[in-house]
mmCIF file of C-alpha atoms in Angstrom:
data_model
loop_
_atom_site.group_PDB
_atom_site.id
_atom_site.type_symbol
_atom_site.label_atom_id
_atom_site.label_comp_id
_atom_site.label_asym_id
_atom_site.label_seq_id
_atom_site.Cartn_x
_atom_site.Cartn_y
_atom_site.Cartn_z
ATOM 1 C CA MET A 1 158.320 89.801 123.684
ATOM 2 C CA THR A 2 158.118 88.077 120.364
ATOM 3 C CA SER A 3 158.931 84.225 119.917
ATOM 4 C CA VAL A 4 161.655 82.869 118.378
ATOM 5 C CA PRO A 5 161.030 79.487 117.086
ATOM 6 C CA THR A 6 162.828 76.498 118.341
ATOM 7 C CA PRO A 7 165.265 75.016 115.774
ATOM 8 C CA ILE A 8 164.102 71.696 115.169
ATOM 9 C CA PRO A 9 167.017 68.936 116.930
ATOM 10 C CA SER A 10 170.068 67.723 114.139
ATOM 11 C CA ARG A 11 168.016 64.200 114.876
ATOM 12 C CA THR A 12 164.942 65.074 113.966
ATOM 13 C CA GLN A 13 165.634 67.153 111.005
ATOM 14 C CA TYR A 14 167.436 63.827 109.661
ATOM 15 C CA VAL A 15 164.490 61.877 110.316
ATOM 16 C CA LEU A 16 162.086 63.925 109.210
ATOM 17 C CA GLU A 17 163.862 64.439 105.983
ATOM 18 C CA GLY A 18 164.436 60.855 105.651
ATOM 19 C CA ILE A 19 160.773 59.732 105.729
ATOM 20 C CA LYS A 20 159.311 62.904 103.702
ATOM 21 C CA HIS A 21 162.130 61.811 100.770
ATOM 22 C CA ARG A 22 160.501 57.792 101.164
ATOM 23 C CA ILE A 23 157.119 59.289 101.110
ATOM 24 C CA LEU A 24 157.289 61.720 98.389
ATOM 25 C CA THR A 25 159.374 59.108 96.207
ATOM 26 C CA GLY A 26 156.745 56.193 96.542
ATOM 27 C CA GLN A 27 158.485 54.121 98.981
ATOM 28 C CA LEU A 28 156.362 54.629 101.974
ATOM 29 C CA THR A 29 152.852 54.407 100.024
ATOM 30 C CA PRO A 30 149.322 56.302 101.234
ATOM 31 C CA GLY A 31 147.790 54.501 103.907
ATOM 32 C CA GLN A 32 150.767 52.767 104.678
ATOM 33 C CA ALA A 33 151.291 52.821 108.648
ATOM 34 C CA LEU A 34 154.260 54.226 110.181
ATOM 35 C CA VAL A 35 155.384 52.191 113.228
ATOM 36 C CA GLU A 36 157.672 54.665 115.334
ATOM 37 C CA THR A 37 159.990 51.818 116.790
ATOM 38 C CA GLU A 38 160.469 50.315 113.080
ATOM 39 C CA LEU A 39 161.281 53.650 111.810
ATOM 40 C CA ALA A 40 164.180 54.218 114.941
ATOM 41 C CA ALA A 41 165.897 51.035 114.308
ATOM 42 C CA GLN A 42 165.436 52.080 110.267
ATOM 43 C CA PHE A 43 167.312 55.417 111.398
ATOM 44 C CA GLY A 44 169.740 54.540 113.937
ATOM 45 C CA VAL A 45 167.774 57.032 116.647
ATOM 46 C CA SER A 46 165.670 56.540 119.493
ATOM 47 C CA LYS A 47 161.727 56.813 119.259
ATOM 48 C CA THR A 48 162.073 60.143 120.510
ATOM 49 C CA PRO A 49 162.960 61.931 117.275
ATOM 50 C CA VAL A 50 161.149 60.042 115.085
ATOM 51 C CA ARG A 51 157.678 61.273 117.358
ATOM 52 C CA GLU A 52 158.643 64.725 116.619
ATOM 53 C CA ALA A 53 159.282 64.324 112.913
ATOM 54 C CA LEU A 54 156.049 62.152 112.735
ATOM 55 C CA LYS A 55 154.134 65.180 114.299
ATOM 56 C CA THR A 56 155.706 67.605 112.173
ATOM 57 C CA LEU A 57 154.755 65.598 109.125
ATOM 58 C CA ALA A 58 151.380 65.607 110.395
ATOM 59 C CA GLY A 59 151.234 69.221 110.670
ATOM 60 C CA THR A 60 152.159 69.787 106.874
ATOM 61 C CA GLY A 61 149.684 66.794 105.521
ATOM 62 C CA LEU A 62 151.685 64.134 104.707
ATOM 63 C CA VAL A 63 150.790 62.012 107.455
ATOM 64 C CA VAL A 64 147.640 61.460 109.638
ATOM 65 C CA MET A 65 147.521 60.726 113.474
ATOM 66 C CA SER A 66 144.817 58.663 114.475
ATOM 67 C CA GLN A 67 144.291 57.466 118.159
ATOM 68 C CA TYR A 68 143.031 53.946 116.739
ATOM 69 C CA LYS A 69 145.075 53.623 113.553
ATOM 70 C CA GLY A 70 147.942 55.047 114.991
ATOM 71 C CA VAL A 71 150.261 56.936 112.227
ATOM 72 C CA THR A 72 149.779 56.510 108.174
ATOM 73 C CA VAL A 73 150.862 58.073 105.299
ATOM 74 C CA ARG A 74 148.177 60.379 104.000
ATOM 75 C CA MET A 75 145.489 59.083 101.558
ATOM 76 C CA VAL A 76 145.511 60.479 98.214
ATOM 77 C CA ASP A 77 141.953 60.869 96.572
ATOM 78 C CA ALA A 78 139.989 63.205 94.423
ATOM 79 C CA ASP A 79 139.222 65.657 96.994
ATOM 80 C CA MET A 80 142.563 65.904 98.562
ATOM 81 C CA ALA A 81 143.848 66.613 94.774
ATOM 82 C CA ARG A 82 141.264 69.432 94.178
ATOM 83 C CA GLU A 83 142.033 71.292 97.315
ATOM 84 C CA VAL A 84 145.635 71.241 96.870
ATOM 85 C CA TYR A 85 145.590 71.947 93.227
ATOM 86 C CA ASP A 86 143.475 75.126 93.603
ATOM 87 C CA VAL A 87 145.311 76.592 95.680
ATOM 88 C CA ARG A 88 147.896 76.049 93.388
ATOM 89 C CA LEU A 89 146.245 77.062 90.289
ATOM 90 C CA LEU A 90 145.147 80.152 92.099
ATOM 91 C CA LEU A 91 148.504 81.098 93.753
ATOM 92 C CA GLU A 92 151.592 79.492 91.380
ATOM 93 C CA PRO A 93 150.767 81.324 87.925
ATOM 94 C CA GLU A 94 150.391 84.707 89.476
ATOM 95 C CA ALA A 95 153.910 84.176 91.278
ATOM 96 C CA LEU A 96 155.156 83.355 88.233
ATOM 97 C CA LYS A 97 153.913 86.103 86.568
ATOM 98 C CA ARG A 98 155.548 88.675 89.090
ATOM 99 C CA ALA A 99 158.815 86.923 89.091
ATOM 100 C CA VAL A 100 159.052 87.575 85.118
ATOM 101 C CA GLN A 101 157.458 91.033 85.777
ATOM 102 C CA ARG A 102 160.439 91.864 87.833
ATOM 103 C CA GLY A 103 163.136 90.109 85.778
ATOM 104 C CA ALA A 104 163.934 87.722 88.828
ATOM 105 C CA SER A 105 166.427 85.277 87.902
ATOM 106 C CA LEU A 106 165.359 81.900 86.840
ATOM 107 C CA ASP A 107 168.696 79.871 86.335
ATOM 108 C CA VAL A 108 167.909 77.827 89.443
ATOM 109 C CA ALA A 109 165.106 76.429 87.294
ATOM 110 C CA ARG A 110 166.669 75.944 84.398
ATOM 111 C CA GLU A 111 169.206 74.008 86.542
ATOM 112 C CA ALA A 112 166.375 72.195 88.197
ATOM 113 C CA LEU A 113 164.810 71.246 84.483
ATOM 114 C CA THR A 114 168.256 69.938 82.954
ATOM 115 C CA ARG A 115 168.632 67.414 86.494
ATOM 116 C CA ALA A 116 165.402 66.362 85.551
ATOM 117 C CA ASP A 117 166.106 65.407 81.984
ATOM 118 C CA ALA A 118 169.063 63.647 82.896
ATOM 119 C CA ALA A 119 167.686 61.881 86.087
ATOM 120 C CA THR A 120 167.936 58.244 85.969
ATOM 121 C CA ASP A 121 165.327 57.454 88.197
ATOM 122 C CA THR A 122 161.673 58.335 89.488
ATOM 123 C CA ALA A 123 162.877 59.854 93.061
ATOM 124 C CA GLU A 124 165.387 61.925 91.207
ATOM 125 C CA ARG A 125 163.263 62.804 88.614
ATOM 126 C CA SER A 126 160.584 63.506 90.998
ATOM 127 C CA LEU A 127 162.890 65.717 93.366
ATOM 128 C CA ALA A 128 164.318 67.913 90.638
ATOM 129 C CA ASN A 129 160.780 68.420 89.116
ATOM 130 C CA ARG A 130 159.620 69.868 92.666
ATOM 131 C CA GLU A 131 162.365 72.525 92.668
ATOM 132 C CA PHE A 132 161.900 73.372 89.352
ATOM 133 C CA HIS A 133 158.101 74.470 90.457
ATOM 134 C CA ARG A 134 159.398 76.259 93.694
ATOM 135 C CA ALA A 135 162.093 77.870 91.569
ATOM 136 C CA LEU A 136 159.746 79.639 88.986
ATOM 137 C CA TYR A 137 157.695 81.007 91.886
ATOM 138 C CA LEU A 138 159.941 81.820 94.680
ATOM 139 C CA PRO A 139 161.238 84.832 93.435
ATOM 140 C CA CYS A 140 157.958 86.635 92.850
ATOM 141 C CA GLY A 141 159.122 89.579 95.473
ATOM 142 C CA ASN A 142 156.441 88.592 98.191
ATOM 143 C CA PRO A 143 157.742 86.285 100.618
ATOM 144 C CA LEU A 144 154.582 85.325 102.385
ATOM 145 C CA LEU A 145 153.327 84.536 98.671
ATOM 146 C CA GLY A 146 156.397 81.808 98.602
ATOM 147 C CA ARG A 147 155.507 80.665 101.979
ATOM 148 C CA MET A 148 152.084 79.929 101.232
ATOM 149 C CA LEU A 149 153.139 77.542 97.900
ATOM 150 C CA ASP A 150 155.493 75.637 100.189
ATOM 151 C CA GLU A 151 152.789 74.826 102.460
ATOM 152 C CA VAL A 152 151.316 72.820 99.714
ATOM 153 C CA ARG A 153 154.251 71.788 97.976
ATOM 154 C CA ASP A 154 154.641 68.444 99.746
ATOM 155 C CA GLN A 155 150.884 67.552 99.540
ATOM 156 C CA ALA A 156 151.427 68.419 95.861
ATOM 157 C CA ALA A 157 154.438 66.239 95.491
ATOM 158 C CA LEU A 158 152.298 63.108 97.532
ATOM 159 C CA VAL A 159 149.392 63.710 95.089
ATOM 160 C CA SER A 160 151.991 63.519 91.773
ATOM 161 C CA ALA A 161 153.839 60.396 93.178
ATOM 162 C CA VAL A 162 150.330 58.443 93.424
ATOM 163 C CA ALA A 163 149.469 59.520 89.692
ATOM 164 C CA TRP A 164 153.072 58.862 88.394
ATOM 165 C CA ALA A 165 153.096 55.215 89.939
ATOM 166 C CA ALA A 166 149.666 54.729 88.155
ATOM 167 C CA SER A 167 150.277 56.192 84.659
ATOM 168 C CA PRO A 168 153.749 58.065 83.990
ATOM 169 C CA SER A 169 153.832 60.993 82.090
ATOM 170 C CA TRP A 170 157.209 62.465 82.732
ATOM 171 C CA GLU A 171 157.854 63.180 79.219
ATOM 172 C CA ARG A 172 154.303 65.640 78.290
ATOM 173 C CA GLU A 173 155.345 67.427 81.565
ATOM 174 C CA ALA A 174 158.858 67.982 80.676
ATOM 175 C CA GLY A 175 157.830 69.306 77.242
ATOM 176 C CA GLU A 176 155.294 71.253 79.387
ATOM 177 C CA HIS A 177 158.124 72.646 81.807
ATOM 178 C CA ARG A 178 160.740 73.873 78.897
ATOM 179 C CA GLU A 179 157.514 75.424 77.429
ATOM 180 C CA ILE A 180 156.891 77.474 80.363
ATOM 181 C CA LEU A 181 160.486 78.185 81.098
ATOM 182 C CA ARG A 182 160.653 79.353 77.358
ATOM 183 C CA LEU A 183 157.769 81.980 77.612
ATOM 184 C CA ALA A 184 159.706 82.907 81.074
ATOM 185 C CA LEU A 185 162.619 83.640 79.853
ATOM 186 C CA ASP A 186 161.394 85.620 76.923
ATOM 187 C CA GLY A 187 159.863 88.012 79.266
ATOM 188 C CA ASP A 188 156.010 86.664 78.325
ATOM 189 C CA ALA A 189 154.861 87.214 82.058
ATOM 190 C CA ASP A 190 151.262 86.545 80.906
ATOM 191 C CA GLY A 191 151.744 83.679 78.454
ATOM 192 C CA ALA A 192 154.457 81.947 80.828
ATOM 193 C CA ALA A 193 151.214 82.180 83.693
ATOM 194 C CA ARG A 194 148.891 81.063 81.103
ATOM 195 C CA ALA A 195 151.174 78.123 80.785
ATOM 196 C CA LEU A 196 151.775 77.051 83.996
ATOM 197 C CA HIS A 197 147.774 77.132 84.761
ATOM 198 C CA ALA A 198 147.239 74.836 81.961
ATOM 199 C CA HIS A 199 149.788 72.451 83.110
ATOM 200 C CA ILE A 200 148.901 71.900 86.558
ATOM 201 C CA ALA A 201 144.981 71.665 85.480
ATOM 202 C CA SER A 202 145.807 69.171 83.163
ATOM 203 C CA PHE A 203 147.811 66.889 85.237
ATOM 204 C CA VAL A 204 145.530 66.905 88.068
ATOM 205 C CA GLN A 205 142.393 66.222 85.515
ATOM 206 C CA ARG A 206 144.408 63.075 83.843
ATOM 207 C CA ALA A 207 145.301 61.634 87.239
ATOM 208 C CA PHE A 208 141.564 62.341 89.136
ATOM 209 C CA PRO A 209 139.235 63.258 86.841
ATOM 210 C CA GLN A 210 136.526 63.306 89.187
ATOM 211 C CA ALA A 211 138.448 66.456 90.957
ATOM 212 C CA GLY A 212 136.157 68.912 88.584
ATOM 213 C CA LEU A 213 138.798 71.511 89.215
ATOM 214 C CA GLU A 214 137.499 74.858 87.340
ATOM 215 C CA GLN A 215 139.389 76.316 84.196
ATOM 216 C CA GLU A 216 138.594 79.590 84.462
ATOM 217 C CA GLY A 217 141.929 81.832 83.092
ATOM 218 C CA GLN A 218 143.033 79.114 80.090
ATOM 219 C CA GLU A 219 142.547 79.442 76.786
#
């Protein structure tokens, strides 16, 4: 018999999404301790859903559990940035290329870009940018490829949150997003993939120059 995944209880899901949002929007910073009793009081739940939510977040790489330090938001350094963005460079441009080649709708990406441009705060803009990138790779026609990129999505957003806190570069990235989408909507699969590759690589190199990402595939 094949096992059926156990659904996450609603309270755990509520806490999970709440903590994740705080991490990815910079309200909880890398290295900050996450105390079960404090979080339980803030979310108005018992410690059980908090504990389960933190275990799930540890599995996605957003928090770290230590026998001595307890639970903390994952620290971001050049090694982490290189690992996460290397995966994105290998997979995300190819996924976009396939999405364009198969004529997939990019309406969701266009809507996310509009929300990002109209955002009034960092949190709203960050979440819209995440949705923009996901809307580019998700319709690639290979669900496994989409899930693999989803697995590094939160960690990539954590890297971005740290980089933006140190040196905001929204306008430059917004311009790059518009160009990527323009090429994709024009049906230029190779051009869109190259532009996306350059966008991903240049961001992490500006934020973490010591990460040393490979530039293969760029013109």
